[in-house]
Coordinates of N, CA, C and O in Angstrom, one line a residue:
X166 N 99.1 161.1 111.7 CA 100.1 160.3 111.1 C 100.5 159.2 112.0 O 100.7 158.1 111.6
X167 N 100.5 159.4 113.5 CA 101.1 158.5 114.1 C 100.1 157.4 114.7 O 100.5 156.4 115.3
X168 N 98.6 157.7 114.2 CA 97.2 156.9 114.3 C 97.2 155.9 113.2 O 97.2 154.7 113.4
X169 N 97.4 156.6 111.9 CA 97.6 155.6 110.7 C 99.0 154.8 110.7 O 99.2 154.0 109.8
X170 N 99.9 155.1 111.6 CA 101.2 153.8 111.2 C 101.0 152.8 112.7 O 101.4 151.7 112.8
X171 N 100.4 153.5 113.5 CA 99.6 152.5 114.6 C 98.8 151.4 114.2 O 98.8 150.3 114.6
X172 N 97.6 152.1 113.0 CA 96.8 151.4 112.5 C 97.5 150.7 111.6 O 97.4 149.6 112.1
X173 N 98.1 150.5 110.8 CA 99.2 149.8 110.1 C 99.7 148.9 110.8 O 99.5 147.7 110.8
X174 N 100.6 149.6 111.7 CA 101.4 148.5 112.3 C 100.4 147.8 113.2 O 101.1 147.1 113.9
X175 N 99.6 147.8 113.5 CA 98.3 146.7 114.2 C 97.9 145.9 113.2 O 97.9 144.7 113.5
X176 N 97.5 146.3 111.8 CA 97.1 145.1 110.5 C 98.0 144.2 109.9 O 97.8 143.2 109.3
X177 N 99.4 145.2 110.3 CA 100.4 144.2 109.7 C 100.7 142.9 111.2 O 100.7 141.7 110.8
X178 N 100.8 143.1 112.0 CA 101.0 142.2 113.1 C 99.3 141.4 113.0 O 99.2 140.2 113.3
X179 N 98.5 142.0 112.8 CA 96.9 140.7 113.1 C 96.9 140.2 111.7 O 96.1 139.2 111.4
X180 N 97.9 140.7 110.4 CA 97.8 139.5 109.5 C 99.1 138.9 109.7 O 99.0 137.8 109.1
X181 N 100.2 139.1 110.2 CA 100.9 137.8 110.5 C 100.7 137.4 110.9 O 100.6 136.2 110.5
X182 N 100.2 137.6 112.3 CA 98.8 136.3 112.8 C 98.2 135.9 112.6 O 98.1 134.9 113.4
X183 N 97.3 136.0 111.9 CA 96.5 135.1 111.0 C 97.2 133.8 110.1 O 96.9 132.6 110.0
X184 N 98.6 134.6 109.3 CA 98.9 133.8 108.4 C 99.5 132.4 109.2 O 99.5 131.3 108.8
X185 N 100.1 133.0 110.6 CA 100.5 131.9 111.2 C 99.8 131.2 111.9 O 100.3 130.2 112.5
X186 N 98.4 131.7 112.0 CA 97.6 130.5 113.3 C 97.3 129.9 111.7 O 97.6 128.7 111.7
X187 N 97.0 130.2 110.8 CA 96.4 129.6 109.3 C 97.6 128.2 109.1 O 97.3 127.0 109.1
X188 N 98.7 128.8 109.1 CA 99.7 127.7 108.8 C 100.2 126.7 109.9 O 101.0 125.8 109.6
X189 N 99.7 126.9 111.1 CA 100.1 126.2 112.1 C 98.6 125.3 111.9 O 98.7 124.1 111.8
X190 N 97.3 125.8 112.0 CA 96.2 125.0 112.2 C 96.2 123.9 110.8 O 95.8 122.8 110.8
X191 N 96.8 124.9 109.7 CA 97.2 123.4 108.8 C 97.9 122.3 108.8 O 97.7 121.2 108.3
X192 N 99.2 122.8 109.7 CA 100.0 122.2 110.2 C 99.2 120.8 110.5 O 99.2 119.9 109.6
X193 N 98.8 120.7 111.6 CA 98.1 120.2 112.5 C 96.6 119.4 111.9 O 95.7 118.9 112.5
X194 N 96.7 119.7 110.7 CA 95.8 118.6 110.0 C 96.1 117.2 109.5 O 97.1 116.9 109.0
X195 N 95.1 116.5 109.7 CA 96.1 115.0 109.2 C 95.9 114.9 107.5 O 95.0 115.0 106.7
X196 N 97.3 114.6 107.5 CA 97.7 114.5 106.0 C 96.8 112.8 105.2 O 97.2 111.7 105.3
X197 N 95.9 113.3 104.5 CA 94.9 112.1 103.9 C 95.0 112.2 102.2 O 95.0 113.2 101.5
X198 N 95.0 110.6 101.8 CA 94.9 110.6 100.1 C 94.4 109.8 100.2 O 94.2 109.3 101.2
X199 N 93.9 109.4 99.0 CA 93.1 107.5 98.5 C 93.7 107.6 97.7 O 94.4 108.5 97.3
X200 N 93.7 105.8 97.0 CA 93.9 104.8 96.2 C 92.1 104.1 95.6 O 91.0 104.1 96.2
X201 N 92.7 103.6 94.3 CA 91.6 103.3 93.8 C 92.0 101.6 93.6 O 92.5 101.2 92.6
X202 N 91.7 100.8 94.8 CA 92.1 99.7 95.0 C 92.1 98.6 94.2 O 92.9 97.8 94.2
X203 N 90.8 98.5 93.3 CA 91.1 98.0 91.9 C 92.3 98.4 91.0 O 93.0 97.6 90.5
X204 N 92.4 99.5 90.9 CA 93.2 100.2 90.3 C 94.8 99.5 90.2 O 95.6 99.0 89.3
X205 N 95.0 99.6 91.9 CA 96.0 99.5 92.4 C 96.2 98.0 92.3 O 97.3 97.7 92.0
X206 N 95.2 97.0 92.7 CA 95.7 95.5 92.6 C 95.8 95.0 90.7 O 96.4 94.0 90.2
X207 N 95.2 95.9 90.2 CA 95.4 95.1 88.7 C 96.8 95.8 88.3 O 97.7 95.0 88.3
X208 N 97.2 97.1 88.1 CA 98.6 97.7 87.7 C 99.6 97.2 88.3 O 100.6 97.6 87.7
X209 N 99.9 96.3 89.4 CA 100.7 96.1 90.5 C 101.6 94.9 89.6 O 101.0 93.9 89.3
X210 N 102.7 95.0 89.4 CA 103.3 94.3 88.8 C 103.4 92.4 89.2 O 103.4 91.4 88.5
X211 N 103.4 92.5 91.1 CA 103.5 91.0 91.4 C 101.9 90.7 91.0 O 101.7 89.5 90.7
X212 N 101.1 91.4 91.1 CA 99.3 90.7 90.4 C 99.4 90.3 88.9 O 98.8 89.3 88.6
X213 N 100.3 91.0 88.0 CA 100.2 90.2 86.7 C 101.1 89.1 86.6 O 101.0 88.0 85.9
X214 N 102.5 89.7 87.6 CA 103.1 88.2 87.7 C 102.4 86.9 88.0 O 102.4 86.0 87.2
X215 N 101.7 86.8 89.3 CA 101.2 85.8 89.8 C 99.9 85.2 88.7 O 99.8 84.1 88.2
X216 N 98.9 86.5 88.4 CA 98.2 86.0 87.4 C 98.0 85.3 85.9 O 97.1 84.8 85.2
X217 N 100.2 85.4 85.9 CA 100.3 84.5 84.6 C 100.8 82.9 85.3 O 100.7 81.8 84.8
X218 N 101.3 83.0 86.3 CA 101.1 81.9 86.5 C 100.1 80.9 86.9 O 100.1 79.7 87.1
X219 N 99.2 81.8 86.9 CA 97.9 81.3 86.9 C 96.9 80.7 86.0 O 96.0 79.8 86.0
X220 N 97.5 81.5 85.1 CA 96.9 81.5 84.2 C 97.8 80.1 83.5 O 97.0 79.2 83.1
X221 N 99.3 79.8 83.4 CA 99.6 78.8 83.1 C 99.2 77.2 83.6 O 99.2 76.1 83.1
X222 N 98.9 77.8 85.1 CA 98.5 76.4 86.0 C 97.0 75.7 84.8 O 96.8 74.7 84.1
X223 N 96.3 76.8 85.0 CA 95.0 76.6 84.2 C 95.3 76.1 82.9 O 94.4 75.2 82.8
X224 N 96.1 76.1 81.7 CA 95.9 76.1 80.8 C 96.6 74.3 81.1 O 95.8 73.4 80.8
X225 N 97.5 74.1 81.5 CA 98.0 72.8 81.8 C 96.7 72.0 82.2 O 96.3 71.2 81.3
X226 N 95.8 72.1 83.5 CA 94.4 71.4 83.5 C 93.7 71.6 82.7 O 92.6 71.1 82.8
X227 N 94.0 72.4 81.7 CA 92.8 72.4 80.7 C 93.2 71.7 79.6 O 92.3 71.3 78.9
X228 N 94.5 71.7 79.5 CA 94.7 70.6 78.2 C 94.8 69.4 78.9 O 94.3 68.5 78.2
X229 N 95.3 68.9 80.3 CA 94.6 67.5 80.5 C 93.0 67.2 80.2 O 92.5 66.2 79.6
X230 N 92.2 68.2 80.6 CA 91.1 67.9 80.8 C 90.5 67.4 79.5 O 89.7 66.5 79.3
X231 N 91.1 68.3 78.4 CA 90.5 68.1 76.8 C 91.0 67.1 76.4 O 90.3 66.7 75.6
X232 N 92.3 66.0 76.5 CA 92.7 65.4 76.3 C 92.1 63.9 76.7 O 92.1 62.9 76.0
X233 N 91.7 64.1 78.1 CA 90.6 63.1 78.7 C 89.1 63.3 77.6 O 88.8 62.4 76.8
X234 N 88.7 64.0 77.6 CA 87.0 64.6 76.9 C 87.5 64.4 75.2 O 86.6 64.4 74.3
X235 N 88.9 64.2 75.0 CA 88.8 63.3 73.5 C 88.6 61.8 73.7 O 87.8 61.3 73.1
X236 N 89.2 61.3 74.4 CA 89.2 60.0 74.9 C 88.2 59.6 75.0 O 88.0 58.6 74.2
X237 N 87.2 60.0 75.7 CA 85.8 60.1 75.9 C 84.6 60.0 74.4 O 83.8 59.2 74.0
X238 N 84.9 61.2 74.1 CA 84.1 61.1 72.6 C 84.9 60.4 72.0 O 84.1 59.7 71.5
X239 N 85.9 60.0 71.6 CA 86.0 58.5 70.6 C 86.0 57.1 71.4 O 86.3 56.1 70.9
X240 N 85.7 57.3 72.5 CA 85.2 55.8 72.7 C 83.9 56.0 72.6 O 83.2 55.3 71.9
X241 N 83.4 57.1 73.2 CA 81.4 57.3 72.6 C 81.0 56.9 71.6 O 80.0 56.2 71.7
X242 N 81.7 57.2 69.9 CA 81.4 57.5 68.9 C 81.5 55.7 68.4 O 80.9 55.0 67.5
X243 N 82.4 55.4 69.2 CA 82.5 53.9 68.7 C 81.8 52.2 69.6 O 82.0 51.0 69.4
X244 N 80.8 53.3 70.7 CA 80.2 52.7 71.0 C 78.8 52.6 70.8 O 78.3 53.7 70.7
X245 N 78.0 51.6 70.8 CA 76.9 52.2 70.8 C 76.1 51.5 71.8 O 76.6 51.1 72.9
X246 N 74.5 51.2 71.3 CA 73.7 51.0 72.7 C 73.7 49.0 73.2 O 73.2 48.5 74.2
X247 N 74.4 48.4 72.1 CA 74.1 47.0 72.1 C 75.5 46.8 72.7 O 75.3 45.7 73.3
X248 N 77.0 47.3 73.0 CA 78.2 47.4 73.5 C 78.2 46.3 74.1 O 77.1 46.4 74.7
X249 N 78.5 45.6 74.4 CA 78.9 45.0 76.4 C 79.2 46.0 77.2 O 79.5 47.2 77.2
X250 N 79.0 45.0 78.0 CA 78.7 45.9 79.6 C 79.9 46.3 79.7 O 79.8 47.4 80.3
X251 N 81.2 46.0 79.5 CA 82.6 45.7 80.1 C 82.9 47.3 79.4 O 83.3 48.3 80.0
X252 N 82.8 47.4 78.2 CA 82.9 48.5 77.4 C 82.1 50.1 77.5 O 82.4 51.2 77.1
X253 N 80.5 49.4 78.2 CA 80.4 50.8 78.5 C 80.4 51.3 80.4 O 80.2 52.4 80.8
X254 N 80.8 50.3 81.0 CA 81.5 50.4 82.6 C 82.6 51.4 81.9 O 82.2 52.6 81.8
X255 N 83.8 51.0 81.4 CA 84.6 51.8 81.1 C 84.2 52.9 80.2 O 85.3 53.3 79.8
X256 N 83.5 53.5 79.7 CA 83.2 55.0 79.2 C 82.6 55.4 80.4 O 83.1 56.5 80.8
X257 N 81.8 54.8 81.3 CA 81.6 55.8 82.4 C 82.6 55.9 83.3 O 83.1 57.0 83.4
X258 N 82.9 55.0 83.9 CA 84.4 55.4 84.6 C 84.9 56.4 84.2 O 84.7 57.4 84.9
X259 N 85.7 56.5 82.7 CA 85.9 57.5 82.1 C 85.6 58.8 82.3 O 86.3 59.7 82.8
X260 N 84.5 58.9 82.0 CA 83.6 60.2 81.8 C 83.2 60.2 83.9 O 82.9 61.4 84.2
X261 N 83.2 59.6 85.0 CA 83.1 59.8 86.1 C 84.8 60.6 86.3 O 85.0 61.8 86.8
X262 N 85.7 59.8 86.0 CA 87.1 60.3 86.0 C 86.8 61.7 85.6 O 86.7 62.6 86.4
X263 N 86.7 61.7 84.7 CA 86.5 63.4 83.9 C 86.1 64.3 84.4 O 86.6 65.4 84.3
X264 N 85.1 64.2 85.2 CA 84.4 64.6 86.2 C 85.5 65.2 87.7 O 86.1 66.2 88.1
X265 N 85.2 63.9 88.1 CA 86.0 64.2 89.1 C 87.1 65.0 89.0 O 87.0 65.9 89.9
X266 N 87.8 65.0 88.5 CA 89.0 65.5 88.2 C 88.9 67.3 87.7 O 89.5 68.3 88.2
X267 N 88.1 67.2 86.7 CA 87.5 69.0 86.7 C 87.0 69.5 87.6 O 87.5 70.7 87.7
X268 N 86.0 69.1 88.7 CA 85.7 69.7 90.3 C 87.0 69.9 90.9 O 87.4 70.9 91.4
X269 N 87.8 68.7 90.7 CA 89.6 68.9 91.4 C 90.0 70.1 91.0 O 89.9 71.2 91.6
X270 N 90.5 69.9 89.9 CA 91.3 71.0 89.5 C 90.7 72.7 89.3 O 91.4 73.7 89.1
X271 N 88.8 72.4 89.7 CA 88.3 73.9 89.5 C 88.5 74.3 91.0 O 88.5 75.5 91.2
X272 N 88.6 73.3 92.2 CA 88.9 73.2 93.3 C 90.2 74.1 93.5 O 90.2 75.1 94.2
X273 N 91.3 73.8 93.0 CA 92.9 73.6 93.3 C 93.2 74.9 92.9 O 94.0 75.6 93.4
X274 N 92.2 75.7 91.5 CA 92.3 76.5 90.7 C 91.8 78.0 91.7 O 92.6 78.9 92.0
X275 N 90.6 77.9 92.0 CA 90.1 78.8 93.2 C 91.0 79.0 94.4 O 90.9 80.1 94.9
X276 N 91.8 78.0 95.0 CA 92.6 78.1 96.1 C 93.6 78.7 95.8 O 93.9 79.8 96.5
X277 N 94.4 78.2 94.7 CA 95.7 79.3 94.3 C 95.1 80.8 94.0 O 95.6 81.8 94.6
X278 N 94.3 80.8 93.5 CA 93.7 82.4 93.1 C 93.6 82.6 94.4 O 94.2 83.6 94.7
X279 N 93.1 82.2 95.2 CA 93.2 82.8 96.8 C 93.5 83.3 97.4 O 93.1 84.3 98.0
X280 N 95.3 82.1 97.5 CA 96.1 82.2 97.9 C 97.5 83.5 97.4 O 98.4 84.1 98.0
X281 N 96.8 83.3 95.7 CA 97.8 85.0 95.0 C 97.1 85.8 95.6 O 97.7 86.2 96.5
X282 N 95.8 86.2 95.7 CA 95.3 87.1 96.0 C 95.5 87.4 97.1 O 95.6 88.6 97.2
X283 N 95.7 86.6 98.6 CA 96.4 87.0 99.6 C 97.7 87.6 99.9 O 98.0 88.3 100.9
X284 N 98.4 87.1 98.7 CA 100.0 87.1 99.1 C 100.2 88.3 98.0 O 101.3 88.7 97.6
X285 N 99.1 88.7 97.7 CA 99.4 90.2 96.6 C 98.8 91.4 97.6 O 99.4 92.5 97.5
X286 N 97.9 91.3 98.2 CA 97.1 92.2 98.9 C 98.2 92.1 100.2 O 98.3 93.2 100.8
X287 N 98.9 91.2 100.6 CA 99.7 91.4 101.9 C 101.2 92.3 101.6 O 101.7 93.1 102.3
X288 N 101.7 91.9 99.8 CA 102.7 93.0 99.6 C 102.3 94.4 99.3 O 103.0 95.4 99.3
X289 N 100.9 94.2 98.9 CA 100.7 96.1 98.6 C 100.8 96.7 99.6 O 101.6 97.7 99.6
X290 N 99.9 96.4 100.8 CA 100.1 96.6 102.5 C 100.8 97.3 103.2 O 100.7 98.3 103.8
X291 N 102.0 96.0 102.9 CA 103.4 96.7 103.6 C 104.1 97.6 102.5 O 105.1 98.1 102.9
X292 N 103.8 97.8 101.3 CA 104.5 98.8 100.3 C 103.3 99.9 100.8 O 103.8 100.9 101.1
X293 N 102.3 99.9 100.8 CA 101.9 101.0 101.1 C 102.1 101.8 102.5 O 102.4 103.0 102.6
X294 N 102.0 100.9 103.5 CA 102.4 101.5 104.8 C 103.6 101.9 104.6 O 103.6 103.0 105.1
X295 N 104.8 101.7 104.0 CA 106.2 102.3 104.0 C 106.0 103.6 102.9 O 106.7 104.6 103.2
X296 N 105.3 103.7 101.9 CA 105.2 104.8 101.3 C 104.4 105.8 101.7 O 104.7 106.9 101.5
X297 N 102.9 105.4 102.4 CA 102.5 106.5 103.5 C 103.5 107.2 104.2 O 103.7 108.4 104.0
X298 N 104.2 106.3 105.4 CA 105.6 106.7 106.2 C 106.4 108.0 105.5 O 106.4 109.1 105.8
X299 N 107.2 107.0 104.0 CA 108.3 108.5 103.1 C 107.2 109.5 102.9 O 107.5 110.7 103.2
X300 N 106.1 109.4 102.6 CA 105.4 110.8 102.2 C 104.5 111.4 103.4 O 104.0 112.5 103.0
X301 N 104.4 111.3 104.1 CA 104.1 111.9 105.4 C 102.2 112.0 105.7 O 101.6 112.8 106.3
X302 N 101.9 111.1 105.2 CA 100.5 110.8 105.4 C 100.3 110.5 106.8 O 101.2 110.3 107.6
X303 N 99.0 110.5 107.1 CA 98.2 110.0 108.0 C 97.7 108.6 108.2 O 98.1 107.7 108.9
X304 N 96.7 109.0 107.1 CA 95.6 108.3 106.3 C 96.1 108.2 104.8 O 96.5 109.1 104.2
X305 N 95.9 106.7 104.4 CA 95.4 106.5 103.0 C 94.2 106.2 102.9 O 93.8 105.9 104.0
X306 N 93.3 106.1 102.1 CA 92.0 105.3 102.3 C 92.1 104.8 100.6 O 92.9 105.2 99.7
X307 N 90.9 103.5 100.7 CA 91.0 102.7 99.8 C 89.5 102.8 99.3 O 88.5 102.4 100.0
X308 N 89.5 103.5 97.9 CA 88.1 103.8 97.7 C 87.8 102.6 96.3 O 88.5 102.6 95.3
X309 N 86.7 101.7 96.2 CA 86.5 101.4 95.7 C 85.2 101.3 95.3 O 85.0 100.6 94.3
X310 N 84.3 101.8 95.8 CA 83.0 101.9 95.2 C 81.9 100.9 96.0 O 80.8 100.5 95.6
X311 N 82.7 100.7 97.3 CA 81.8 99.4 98.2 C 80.6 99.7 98.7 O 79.6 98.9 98.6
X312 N 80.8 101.7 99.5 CA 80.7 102.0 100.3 C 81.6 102.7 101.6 O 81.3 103.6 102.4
X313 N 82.7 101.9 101.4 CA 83.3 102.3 102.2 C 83.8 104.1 101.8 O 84.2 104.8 102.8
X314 N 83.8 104.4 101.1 CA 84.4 106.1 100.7 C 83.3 105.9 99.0 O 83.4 105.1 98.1
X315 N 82.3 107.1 99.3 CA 81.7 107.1 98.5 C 81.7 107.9 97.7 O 81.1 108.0 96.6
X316 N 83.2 109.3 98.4 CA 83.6 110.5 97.3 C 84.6 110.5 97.6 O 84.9 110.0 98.6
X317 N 85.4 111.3 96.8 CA 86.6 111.4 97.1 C 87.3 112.6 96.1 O 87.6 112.1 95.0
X318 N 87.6 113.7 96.3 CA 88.6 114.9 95.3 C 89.4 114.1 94.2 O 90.1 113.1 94.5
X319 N 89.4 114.6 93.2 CA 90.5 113.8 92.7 C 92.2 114.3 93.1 O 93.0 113.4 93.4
X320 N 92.5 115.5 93.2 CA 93.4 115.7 94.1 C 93.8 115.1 95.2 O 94.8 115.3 95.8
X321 N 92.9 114.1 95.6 CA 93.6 113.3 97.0 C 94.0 112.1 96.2 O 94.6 111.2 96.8
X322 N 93.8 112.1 94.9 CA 94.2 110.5 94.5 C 95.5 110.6 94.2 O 95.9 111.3 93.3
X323 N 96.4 109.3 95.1 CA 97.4 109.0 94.5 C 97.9 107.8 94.3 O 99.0 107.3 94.6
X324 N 96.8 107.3 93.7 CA 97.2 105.9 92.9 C 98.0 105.4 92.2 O 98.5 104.3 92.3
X325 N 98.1 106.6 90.8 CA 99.3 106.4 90.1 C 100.4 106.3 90.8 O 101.0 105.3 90.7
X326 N 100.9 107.5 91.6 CA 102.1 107.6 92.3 C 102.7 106.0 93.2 O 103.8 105.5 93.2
X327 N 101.3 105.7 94.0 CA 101.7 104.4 95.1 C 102.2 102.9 93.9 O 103.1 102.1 94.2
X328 N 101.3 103.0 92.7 CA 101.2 102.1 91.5 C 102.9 102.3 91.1 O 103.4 101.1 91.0
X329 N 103.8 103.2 90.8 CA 105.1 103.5 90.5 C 105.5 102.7 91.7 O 106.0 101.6 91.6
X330 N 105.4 103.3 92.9 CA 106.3 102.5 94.2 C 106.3 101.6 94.5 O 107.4 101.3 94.9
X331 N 105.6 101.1 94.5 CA 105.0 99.5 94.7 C 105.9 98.6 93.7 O 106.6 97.7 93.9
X332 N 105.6 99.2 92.4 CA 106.3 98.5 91.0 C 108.1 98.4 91.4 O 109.0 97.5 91.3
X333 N 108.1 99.8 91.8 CA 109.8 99.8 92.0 C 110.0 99.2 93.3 O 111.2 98.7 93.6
X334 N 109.0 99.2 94.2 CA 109.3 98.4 95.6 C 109.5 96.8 95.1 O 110.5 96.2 95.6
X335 N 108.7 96.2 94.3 CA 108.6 94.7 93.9 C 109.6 94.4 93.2 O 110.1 93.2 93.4
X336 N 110.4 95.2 92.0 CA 111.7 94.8 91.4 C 112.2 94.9 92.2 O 113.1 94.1 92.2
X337 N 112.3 95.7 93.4 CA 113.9 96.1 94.5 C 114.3 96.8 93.7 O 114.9 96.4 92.7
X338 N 114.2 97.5 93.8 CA 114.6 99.5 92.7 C 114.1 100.6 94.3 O 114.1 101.8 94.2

């Protein structure tokens, strides 16, 4: 009798130790999730912001531009090959203007997209570093299919979750 509660009380103390090297060695793991960084820059509320204003920049150069390229085809239509010179100098000017001005503005168009794209990728950043911080991560990692993380659990994903914070981080909520 007093072999078996020895033996007992020996299994009950080598499984509380177990449970506790178990829970301390977890302890001591670094806390890791991913984001699905496409994911995360299109749902992000300041990316659809900025993108409509982009989209309005564009739509403004594009109705100058069609408004020039009418100009253009009805002086074409009413010119023909016998014209004076004076009249078809000015359709090309025209149509060189037209030109010029579309490289401009496909120019000015790429820079702002750039430039949102900078200044959207710099507030996810610091909304993510502060929400790693409240949740007690490690590591986030940013999986998108580059290479850089070529698997990932779906249990480590918390996209949706950072996608909510970020949104309430950007209203100020």
């Amino acid at each position: 009798m007093i072999k078996k509660n020895i033996l007992l009380i020996g299994l009950l103390v080598l499984l509380v130790f177990s449970f506790t090297l178990n829970a301390w060695l977890h302890s001591k793991l670094p806390q890791t999730a991913y984001v699905d960084i496409h994911q995360l820059f299109e749902n992000f509320s300041g990316t659809k912001e900025l993108k409509a204003k982009l989209t309005y920049f564009e739509n403004q150069q594009k109705t100058m531009l069609d408004s020039m390229g009418m100009k253009i085809r009805t002086l074409q239509a009413t010119v023909d090959k016998d014209a004076p010179r004076a009249v078809l100098a000015k359709l090309e000017s025209h149509q060189q203007n037209y030109l010029a001005l579309s490289r401009e503005f496909s120019q000015q168009y790429n820079q702002q997209d750039q430039e949102y794209t900078d200044m959207i990728w710099k507030q996810i950043n610091q909304y993510l570093n502060e929400y790693g911080e409240q949740q007690g991560y490690d590591y986030i990692y940013g999986a998108n299919g580059d290479g850089a993380m070529m698997y990932a659990s779906d249990k480590k994903n918390i996209t949706q979750s950072v996608i909510e914070y970020i949104n309430l981080k950007y209203e100020g909520i």
